[in-house]
Coordinates of C-alpha atoms and ligand atoms in Angstrom, one line a residue:
M1 CA -111.8 29.7 58.4
G2 CA -112.1 26.6 56.1
V3 CA -109.4 26.2 53.4
A4 CA -112.0 27.0 50.7
E5 CA -112.8 30.4 52.2
L6 CA -109.2 31.5 52.7
P7 CA -107.8 34.1 50.3
P8 CA -105.5 32.8 47.5
P9 CA -102.1 31.8 48.6
H10 CA -99.3 34.4 48.1
V11 CA -96.0 33.0 47.0
L12 CA -92.7 35.0 47.0
I13 CA -90.5 33.7 44.2
F14 CA -86.8 34.6 44.6
P15 CA -84.5 33.6 41.8
F16 CA -80.8 34.0 41.8
P17 CA -80.4 37.3 39.9
A18 CA -78.9 36.0 36.6
Q19 CA -80.6 35.5 33.3
G20 CA -80.9 31.7 33.2
H21 CA -82.3 31.5 36.7
V22 CA -84.8 34.4 36.2
N23 CA -86.1 33.0 32.9
S24 CA -86.7 29.6 34.3
M25 CA -88.4 30.6 37.5
L26 CA -90.5 33.1 35.6
K27 CA -92.0 30.1 33.8
L28 CA -92.8 28.5 37.1
A29 CA -94.3 31.9 38.2
E30 CA -96.6 31.9 35.2
L31 CA -97.7 28.2 35.8
L32 CA -98.7 29.2 39.4
C33 CA -100.5 32.3 38.2
L34 CA -102.5 30.1 35.9
A35 CA -103.6 28.2 39.0
G36 CA -104.9 31.4 40.6
I37 CA -101.9 31.8 43.0
N38 CA -100.7 35.3 43.8
I39 CA -97.0 35.8 43.1
T40 CA -94.5 38.3 44.1
Y41 CA -91.4 37.9 41.9
L42 CA -88.3 39.3 43.5
V43 CA -85.4 40.5 41.3
S44 CA -82.5 42.9 41.6
P45 CA -83.0 46.4 40.2
N46 CA -80.9 45.8 37.1
I47 CA -82.8 42.6 36.2
H48 CA -86.1 44.5 36.9
E49 CA -85.2 47.2 34.5
R50 CA -84.0 44.7 31.8
L51 CA -87.2 42.6 32.2
L52 CA -89.3 45.7 31.6
R53 CA -87.3 47.1 28.8
H54 CA -86.3 44.0 26.8
T55 CA -88.8 41.2 27.4
D56 CA -92.6 40.8 27.0
I57 CA -93.1 40.4 30.8
E58 CA -95.6 43.3 31.1
S59 CA -98.0 42.0 28.4
R60 CA -97.3 38.4 29.3
F61 CA -98.3 38.9 33.0
S62 CA -100.9 41.6 32.5
K63 CA -103.6 39.0 32.5
Y64 CA -102.7 37.9 36.0
P65 CA -103.7 40.6 38.5
G66 CA -102.1 38.6 41.3
F67 CA -98.6 38.9 39.8
Q68 CA -96.2 41.7 40.9
L69 CA -92.5 42.4 40.4
E70 CA -90.7 43.4 43.6
T71 CA -87.2 44.9 43.6
L72 CA -84.3 44.2 45.9
P73 CA -82.4 47.2 47.4
N74 CA -80.0 49.1 45.1
R75 CA -77.1 48.0 47.2
V76 CA -77.3 44.5 45.8
Y77 CA -74.6 43.9 43.2
Q78 CA -76.0 44.8 39.9
R79 CA -73.5 43.9 37.1
N80 CA -73.7 40.9 34.9
V81 CA -72.2 37.8 36.6
N82 CA -70.0 36.0 34.2
T83 CA -67.0 35.2 36.4
A84 CA -66.5 33.3 39.6
D85 CA -65.4 36.6 41.3
E86 CA -68.6 38.4 40.2
V87 CA -70.8 35.5 41.5
V88 CA -69.1 35.7 44.9
M89 CA -69.6 39.5 44.9
L90 CA -73.3 39.0 44.1
Y91 CA -73.6 36.4 46.9
D92 CA -72.0 38.6 49.4
S93 CA -74.2 41.5 48.6
L94 CA -77.3 39.3 48.8
H95 CA -76.3 38.0 52.2
S96 CA -75.8 41.6 53.4
F97 CA -78.8 43.3 51.9
A98 CA -81.4 40.7 50.9
K99 CA -81.8 39.2 54.3
P100 CA -83.2 42.4 56.1
F101 CA -85.3 43.1 53.0
L102 CA -86.8 39.6 53.2
R103 CA -87.6 40.0 56.9
D104 CA -89.5 43.2 56.0
I105 CA -91.4 41.6 53.2
L106 CA -92.3 38.5 55.2
A107 CA -93.5 40.5 58.3
P108 CA -97.3 40.1 58.7
N109 CA -99.1 43.2 57.3
S110 CA -96.0 44.3 55.5
G111 CA -96.9 47.4 53.6
G112 CA -100.6 46.5 53.8
K113 CA -100.0 43.6 51.3
P114 CA -101.5 40.2 51.8
P115 CA -99.1 38.0 53.8
V116 CA -96.6 35.8 52.0
T117 CA -97.8 32.2 52.7
C118 CA -94.9 30.4 51.0
I119 CA -91.5 31.1 49.5
I120 CA -90.1 29.4 46.5
A121 CA -86.4 30.3 46.5
D122 CA -83.6 29.4 44.1
G123 CA -81.8 26.4 45.5
I124 CA -78.6 28.4 45.9
L125 CA -80.0 31.1 48.1
S126 CA -79.7 29.7 51.6
M127 CA -80.1 33.2 53.0
A128 CA -83.8 32.8 52.1
L129 CA -83.9 29.5 54.0
D130 CA -82.5 31.3 57.1
V131 CA -85.1 34.0 57.0
A132 CA -88.0 31.6 56.2
E133 CA -87.1 29.5 59.2
E134 CA -86.7 32.5 61.4
M135 CA -90.1 33.9 60.3
D136 CA -91.8 30.5 60.2
V137 CA -92.8 30.7 56.6
P138 CA -92.8 27.5 54.6
I139 CA -90.1 27.4 51.9
I140 CA -89.6 25.2 48.9
Y141 CA -86.5 25.2 46.8
F142 CA -86.2 25.3 43.0
R143 CA -83.0 24.2 41.4
T144 CA -82.5 25.4 37.8
I145 CA -80.0 22.6 36.8
G146 CA -80.8 19.0 36.0
A147 CA -81.1 16.3 38.6
S148 CA -77.9 14.6 37.6
A149 CA -75.7 17.7 38.0
F150 CA -77.5 18.5 41.2
W151 CA -76.8 15.0 42.5
A152 CA -73.2 15.3 41.6
Y153 CA -72.9 18.5 43.6
L154 CA -74.7 16.9 46.5
C155 CA -72.2 14.0 46.5
I156 CA -69.1 16.3 46.8
P157 CA -68.5 15.6 50.5
Q158 CA -68.4 11.9 49.8
L159 CA -65.9 12.5 47.0
I160 CA -63.7 14.4 49.3
E161 CA -64.0 11.8 52.0
A162 CA -63.1 9.0 49.6
G163 CA -60.1 11.0 48.3
E164 CA -61.6 11.4 44.8
M165 CA -61.4 15.1 45.2
P166 CA -59.3 17.2 44.8
F167 CA -58.0 15.4 41.7
T168 CA -54.4 14.2 41.9
G169 CA -52.5 14.2 38.6
N170 CA -53.8 15.4 35.3
D171 CA -55.8 12.4 34.1
L172 CA -59.4 13.6 33.7
D173 CA -60.5 10.2 32.3
I174 CA -60.3 8.4 35.7
R175 CA -63.7 7.0 36.7
I176 CA -65.5 8.4 39.7
A177 CA -66.9 5.8 42.1
N178 CA -68.7 7.9 44.8
V179 CA -71.6 9.5 42.9
K180 CA -74.2 6.7 43.4
G181 CA -76.1 5.8 40.2
M182 CA -73.3 7.1 38.0
E183 CA -70.5 4.6 38.8
G184 CA -70.4 3.0 35.4
F185 CA -69.9 6.1 33.3
L186 CA -68.9 9.2 35.2
R187 CA -65.3 10.4 34.8
R188 CA -63.5 13.3 36.5
R189 CA -64.1 15.4 33.4
D190 CA -67.9 14.9 33.7
L191 CA -68.2 16.3 37.2
P192 CA -69.5 19.9 37.3
S193 CA -66.5 22.1 36.3
F194 CA -66.2 23.6 39.8
C195 CA -64.9 20.1 40.9
R196 CA -61.7 20.7 38.9
V197 CA -60.4 23.0 41.6
Q198 CA -57.1 22.5 43.3
D199 CA -57.8 24.8 46.1
M200 CA -60.9 23.5 47.9
G201 CA -60.7 26.5 50.3
S202 CA -61.5 29.0 47.5
T203 CA -64.5 31.1 48.2
D204 CA -66.4 30.1 45.1
F205 CA -65.9 26.4 45.6
R206 CA -66.9 26.6 49.3
M207 CA -70.0 28.6 48.3
V208 CA -71.1 26.0 45.6
L209 CA -70.5 23.2 48.1
S210 CA -72.3 24.7 51.1
E211 CA -75.3 26.0 49.2
T212 CA -76.2 22.6 47.8
Q213 CA -75.7 20.9 51.1
Q214 CA -78.5 23.1 52.6
T215 CA -81.2 21.8 50.3
P216 CA -82.7 19.2 52.7
R217 CA -83.7 22.1 55.0
A218 CA -86.4 23.2 52.5
K219 CA -89.8 21.6 52.7
G220 CA -89.5 20.4 49.1
L221 CA -87.4 20.6 46.0
I222 CA -88.7 21.5 42.5
L223 CA -86.7 20.3 39.6
N224 CA -87.1 21.2 35.9
T225 CA -86.8 17.6 34.7
F226 CA -89.0 14.6 34.1
E227 CA -89.0 11.1 35.6
D228 CA -88.3 9.3 32.3
L229 CA -85.2 11.4 31.7
E230 CA -83.5 11.1 35.1
G231 CA -85.4 8.5 37.0
P232 CA -82.5 6.5 38.5
I233 CA -80.8 9.7 39.8
L234 CA -84.1 11.0 41.1
T235 CA -84.4 7.8 43.2
Q236 CA -81.0 8.7 44.8
I237 CA -82.0 12.3 45.4
R238 CA -85.3 11.2 47.1
K239 CA -83.3 9.4 49.8
I240 CA -82.1 12.8 50.9
C241 CA -84.9 15.2 49.7
P242 CA -88.0 13.0 49.8
N243 CA -90.4 15.7 48.7
L244 CA -89.4 16.2 45.1
Y245 CA -91.6 17.9 42.5
T246 CA -90.3 17.0 39.0
I247 CA -92.4 19.3 36.8
G248 CA -90.3 19.7 33.6
P249 CA -89.6 20.4 30.9
L250 CA -91.0 23.7 32.2
H251 CA -91.1 25.6 28.9
A252 CA -93.2 22.8 27.3
H253 CA -95.3 22.4 30.5
L254 CA -96.1 26.1 30.4
K255 CA -97.2 25.8 26.7
T256 CA -99.4 22.8 27.5
R257 CA -101.2 24.6 30.4
L258 CA -101.6 27.9 28.5
L259 CA -103.2 25.9 25.6
Q260 CA -105.5 24.3 28.1
A261 CA -106.4 27.6 29.7
A262 CA -107.0 29.1 26.2
A263 CA -109.2 26.2 25.3
R264 CA -111.2 26.6 28.5
S265 CA -111.7 30.3 28.0
N266 CA -112.0 29.8 24.3
S267 CA -109.6 32.8 24.0
S268 CA -107.5 33.3 21.0
S269 CA -105.4 36.0 22.7
T270 CA -103.4 33.6 24.9
T271 CA -99.8 33.5 23.7
T272 CA -97.8 30.4 24.3
T273 CA -94.3 31.7 23.8
S274 CA -92.3 34.3 25.6
S275 CA -89.1 36.2 25.0
N276 CA -86.0 34.6 26.5
S277 CA -83.7 37.5 25.8
F278 CA -82.2 40.3 27.9
V279 CA -80.4 42.5 25.4
T280 CA -78.7 45.7 26.6
V281 CA -80.1 48.7 24.7
V282 CA -80.2 52.3 26.0
T283 CA -82.6 54.7 24.5
R284 CA -86.2 54.4 23.4
D285 CA -85.1 55.0 19.8
Q286 CA -82.4 52.4 20.0
L287 CA -85.0 50.1 21.5
L288 CA -87.4 50.6 18.6
E289 CA -84.5 50.2 16.2
F290 CA -83.5 47.0 18.0
W291 CA -87.1 45.7 17.8
H292 CA -87.3 46.3 14.1
G293 CA -83.9 44.7 13.7
L294 CA -84.9 41.7 15.8
V295 CA -88.2 41.2 14.0
N296 CA -86.5 41.5 10.6
S297 CA -83.7 39.2 11.6
T298 CA -86.1 36.7 13.0
V299 CA -88.2 36.8 9.8
R300 CA -85.0 36.4 7.7
L301 CA -83.8 33.6 9.9
I302 CA -87.1 31.6 9.6
Y303 CA -87.1 32.3 5.9
F304 CA -83.6 30.8 5.7
L305 CA -84.8 27.7 7.5
T306 CA -87.9 27.4 5.4
K307 CA -85.8 27.3 2.2
Q308 CA -83.7 24.3 3.5
P309 CA -84.6 20.6 2.9
P310 CA -86.3 18.8 5.9
K311 CA -83.9 17.6 8.6
S312 CA -80.8 19.1 7.0
V313 CA -79.7 22.0 9.2
L314 CA -77.4 22.0 12.2
Y315 CA -78.3 24.8 14.7
V316 CA -75.2 26.1 16.6
S317 CA -75.6 28.1 19.8
F318 CA -73.6 28.3 23.0
G319 CA -76.3 30.0 25.1
S320 CA -76.3 33.4 26.8
V321 CA -73.0 33.3 28.8
T322 CA -70.4 31.2 27.0
V323 CA -67.4 33.1 25.8
V324 CA -65.0 31.7 23.1
T325 CA -61.6 32.8 21.9
R326 CA -61.1 33.8 18.3
D327 CA -59.0 30.6 17.8
Q328 CA -61.9 28.5 19.1
L329 CA -64.4 30.3 16.9
L330 CA -62.2 29.6 13.9
E331 CA -61.9 25.9 14.8
F332 CA -65.7 25.6 14.9
W333 CA -66.0 27.6 11.7
H334 CA -63.6 25.4 9.8
G335 CA -65.2 22.3 11.2
L336 CA -68.6 23.5 10.2
V337 CA -67.6 24.4 6.7
N338 CA -65.5 21.3 6.1
S339 CA -68.5 19.1 7.2
T340 CA -70.4 20.5 4.2
V341 CA -73.5 20.5 6.3
R342 CA -76.0 23.4 6.3
F343 CA -75.9 25.4 9.5
L344 CA -77.5 28.3 11.4
W345 CA -75.1 29.7 13.9
V346 CA -75.7 32.2 16.7
V347 CA -72.6 34.2 17.5
R348 CA -73.6 36.6 20.3
P349 CA -71.7 40.0 19.8
D350 CA -70.4 39.7 23.4
S351 CA -69.4 36.0 23.1
I352 CA -65.9 36.5 21.7
A353 CA -63.1 37.0 24.2
G354 CA -60.9 40.1 23.8
K355 CA -62.0 43.5 22.6
D356 CA -60.0 43.4 19.4
D357 CA -61.2 40.0 18.4
K358 CA -64.8 41.0 19.2
E359 CA -64.6 43.9 16.8
N360 CA -62.4 42.4 14.1
Y361 CA -63.2 38.7 13.9
K362 CA -65.1 39.1 10.6
A363 CA -62.5 41.4 9.0
T364 CA -59.8 38.8 9.5
T365 CA -61.8 35.7 8.7
P366 CA -60.4 33.6 5.8
R367 CA -62.4 34.3 2.6
E368 CA -63.2 30.6 2.0
L369 CA -65.1 30.5 5.3
E370 CA -67.1 33.6 4.5
E371 CA -68.0 32.1 1.1
A372 CA -69.0 28.7 2.3
T373 CA -71.1 30.4 4.9
K374 CA -72.9 32.4 2.3
E375 CA -73.6 29.2 0.4
R376 CA -75.0 27.0 3.1
G377 CA -74.8 28.8 6.4
Y378 CA -76.5 31.7 8.2
M379 CA -75.1 33.7 11.2
V380 CA -77.1 35.7 13.6
G381 CA -76.5 37.5 17.0
W382 CA -79.5 35.9 18.7
A383 CA -82.2 33.4 17.6
P384 CA -85.7 32.5 18.9
Q385 CA -84.3 29.1 20.0
E386 CA -87.5 27.3 20.8
E387 CA -88.9 28.1 17.4
V388 CA -85.7 27.2 15.7
L389 CA -85.5 23.8 17.4
A390 CA -89.1 23.1 16.5
H391 CA -88.5 23.9 12.8
P392 CA -88.7 20.9 10.4
A393 CA -85.5 21.8 8.7
V394 CA -83.4 21.4 11.9
C395 CA -81.8 18.1 12.5
G396 CA -79.0 18.7 15.0
F397 CA -77.9 21.1 17.7
L398 CA -74.3 22.0 18.5
T399 CA -74.7 23.3 22.0
H400 CA -72.9 24.2 25.2
A401 CA -75.4 21.8 27.0
G402 CA -76.9 24.4 29.3
W403 CA -79.8 22.8 31.0
N404 CA -82.5 24.9 29.3
S405 CA -81.0 24.3 25.9
T406 CA -80.7 20.6 26.6
L407 CA -84.4 20.3 27.6
E408 CA -85.5 22.4 24.6
S409 CA -83.6 20.0 22.3
V410 CA -85.0 17.0 24.1
V411 CA -88.6 18.2 23.7
D412 CA -88.2 18.7 20.0
G413 CA -86.4 15.5 19.4
V414 CA -83.2 17.2 18.1
P415 CA -80.0 15.2 18.6
M416 CA -77.0 17.2 20.1
I417 CA -73.3 17.7 19.9
C418 CA -72.3 19.0 23.3
W419 CA -69.4 21.4 23.9
P420 CA -69.8 22.2 27.6
Y421 CA -68.4 25.5 28.9
F422 CA -68.8 25.3 32.7
A423 CA -70.7 24.3 35.8
D424 CA -73.4 21.6 35.3
Q425 CA -72.9 21.5 31.5
Q426 CA -70.0 19.0 32.0
T427 CA -72.4 16.5 33.5
N428 CA -75.4 17.2 31.2
S429 CA -73.2 16.5 28.2
R430 CA -72.1 13.1 29.5
F431 CA -75.7 12.1 30.0
V432 CA -76.5 13.2 26.4
G433 CA -73.7 11.1 24.9
E434 CA -73.5 8.1 27.3
V435 CA -76.8 7.6 29.1
W436 CA -79.6 8.9 26.8
K437 CA -77.5 8.4 23.7
I438 CA -79.2 11.3 21.9
G439 CA -76.0 12.9 20.8
L440 CA -72.2 13.2 21.1
D441 CA -70.1 14.7 23.8
M442 CA -67.2 16.8 22.6
K443 CA -66.1 18.2 25.9
D444 CA -62.6 19.6 26.4
I445 CA -61.7 19.4 22.7
C446 CA -61.9 22.2 20.2
D447 CA -60.3 21.0 17.0
R448 CA -61.6 21.5 13.5
A449 CA -61.1 17.8 12.5
I450 CA -63.1 16.6 15.5
V451 CA -65.8 19.2 15.0
E452 CA -66.1 18.1 11.3
K453 CA -66.2 14.4 12.2
M454 CA -68.8 14.8 14.9
I455 CA -71.0 16.9 12.7
R456 CA -70.8 14.2 9.9
D457 CA -71.6 11.5 12.4
L458 CA -74.6 13.3 13.9
M459 CA -76.0 14.7 10.7
V460 CA -75.1 12.0 8.1
E461 CA -73.4 8.7 9.1
R462 CA -75.5 8.0 12.3
K463 CA -78.3 10.4 11.6
D464 CA -81.1 7.8 11.8
E465 CA -79.8 6.2 15.0
F466 CA -79.6 9.5 16.8
L467 CA -82.9 10.8 15.5
Q468 CA -84.7 7.6 16.5
K469 CA -83.4 7.9 20.1
A470 CA -84.2 11.7 20.3
V471 CA -87.7 11.2 19.0
E472 CA -88.4 8.5 21.6
M473 CA -87.1 10.8 24.4
A474 CA -89.3 13.6 23.0
R475 CA -92.3 11.3 23.2
L476 CA -91.5 10.5 26.8
A477 CA -91.2 14.2 27.6
R478 CA -94.7 14.8 26.1
K479 CA -96.1 11.8 28.0
G480 CA -95.1 13.4 31.3
L481 CA -97.1 16.5 30.4
E482 CA -100.3 14.6 29.6
E483 CA -103.1 14.8 32.3
E484 CA -102.0 11.6 33.9
G485 CA -98.3 12.2 33.3
T486 CA -95.8 12.6 36.1
S487 CA -94.8 16.2 35.5
F488 CA -98.4 17.3 35.1
C489 CA -99.5 15.5 38.3
N490 CA -96.5 16.8 40.3
L491 CA -97.3 20.3 39.4
D492 CA -100.9 19.7 40.6
R493 CA -99.4 18.3 43.8
L494 CA -97.2 21.4 44.2
I495 CA -100.2 23.7 43.7
E496 CA -102.2 21.8 46.3
D497 CA -99.3 21.9 48.8
I498 CA -98.9 25.7 48.2
R499 CA -102.7 26.1 48.9
L500 CA -102.3 24.2 52.1
T501 CA -99.5 26.6 53.3
R502 CA -102.2 29.2 53.9
N503 CA -102.9 27.4 57.2
I504 CA -99.3 27.1 58.3
G505 CA -96.9 29.5 60.0
K506 CA -97.1 32.1 62.7
G507 CA -99.2 35.0 61.9
H508 CA -99.9 33.7 58.4
A509 CA -103.1 31.9 58.9
Ligands
UDP1 N1 -81.5 31.4 23.9 C1 -82.2 31.9 22.9 N2 -81.6 32.3 21.7 C2 -80.2 32.3 21.6 C3 -79.5 31.6 22.6 C4 -80.1 31.2 23.7 O1 -83.5 32.0 23.0 O2 -79.7 32.7 20.5 C5 -82.2 30.9 25.1 C6 -82.4 29.4 25.0 O3 -83.6 29.1 24.4 C7 -82.4 29.0 26.5 C8 -81.5 30.1 27.2 O4 -81.4 31.1 26.2 O5 -83.7 29.0 27.1 C9 -80.1 29.5 27.5 O6 -80.2 28.8 28.7 P1 -79.2 27.6 29.0 O7 -79.6 27.1 30.3 O8 -79.2 26.6 27.9 O9 -77.8 28.3 29.0 P2 -77.1 29.6 29.7 O10 -77.4 30.7 28.7 O11 -77.8 29.8 31.0 O12 -75.7 29.2 29.7

């Protein structure tokens, strides 16, 4: 059979079952659906349920008949994973139960479905690599973090060999010499937070280390980044993983391709946004109530922004996982109010540590903070972040520097103040402040005077300087998504390579 006569390729996409990973890989899934590729998207039962209940996945994917959700067995760990212990439990259960499940799914004629011709697995799921090799199915990795943090993870064995890890003494400002390409600016504190361990034998550290080291076994590596953002680091990664597909920023790439598809079909029904939120609601009535609340709160929030002068508002959000203590919350609040800058602040109901603080933080808040917030601030439990960052009133983003938030800010040319919480965020924030110079890095400090000073710097004293750099980076991001742009061409190459997998593999031709 010639390639043209073969049935469409069928890709199994397997994200790590946590919100950030699932959202990001779902964008890739939609990009591939747009190219006519059949997708089976594999999630844990709890994520499956939450996707159906609380996101627009059904309407969003209803136009792609080749897309289907597949669910892992119930025995896979199904709680939210916010701590290292929970991540380890999830990993262990995936190793035990996902492997046999994958073997079944990959078996030729599995359940009468068309055979899987290629796997795209999250780059921290080496059990998928094992099964793919065993069953002779091509596998490509997708890593949801930035290239720079990924490269730092990949260099950990060199850091250990050179005696740079584990850290001796408490000085986190000591320069790191063995992450090539970052010698001039990387300090201990800028390495991914897992590198601060004393016990390198701990299960979570060994897991992080060994999962990244498996990456070169995959046939290729997809990264949600673009060449103009992380070029020198990508050059280093290519020495070890030569087949790199840099196709980001994915959220903007998806919008671009959806608009193209809409223009082609002249359809006005194609939507270019999707819901990024998994909120826990139980009954249908509660769900309806939630929807009304969400719609109303979104309208109110956009109304608040619309009333503000152009480029005057600081957007504050620490993503979907970060937890802060009440003391930290108050330091941020005082800093925000004392800066006299207008702000829109997302305080997720589950983001405050400690049950009592969670329930009472407003009741015990100093009156002057409440009043100043009424005057020039707005607080919500969740915000449509992409829309907020694109709003003309927004001029800065106080963020935890999660990779998706960082890219969303980059695309809209919004300068950042970074307060990283954990994992790759420590590295992302160093790049924001020191390499790209599109913001300030506030890591490891939570003090009202510093918060105030950095906000004044970003939003007032050095506003033009930061805006100029951020706008230029946004231009480069958009350039990568033009038809001759690197991210655009790399996605075309990925699609072509996936099509070619139809001819590869035992029993899969
Ligand atoms: N997000 C959102 N509204 C909020 C907070 C977060 O839509 O109020 C979205 C945000 O746009 C991003 C994601 O949640 O796409 C957060 O991902 P990121 O990688 O930045 O951080 P994580 O939540 O994984 O720590």
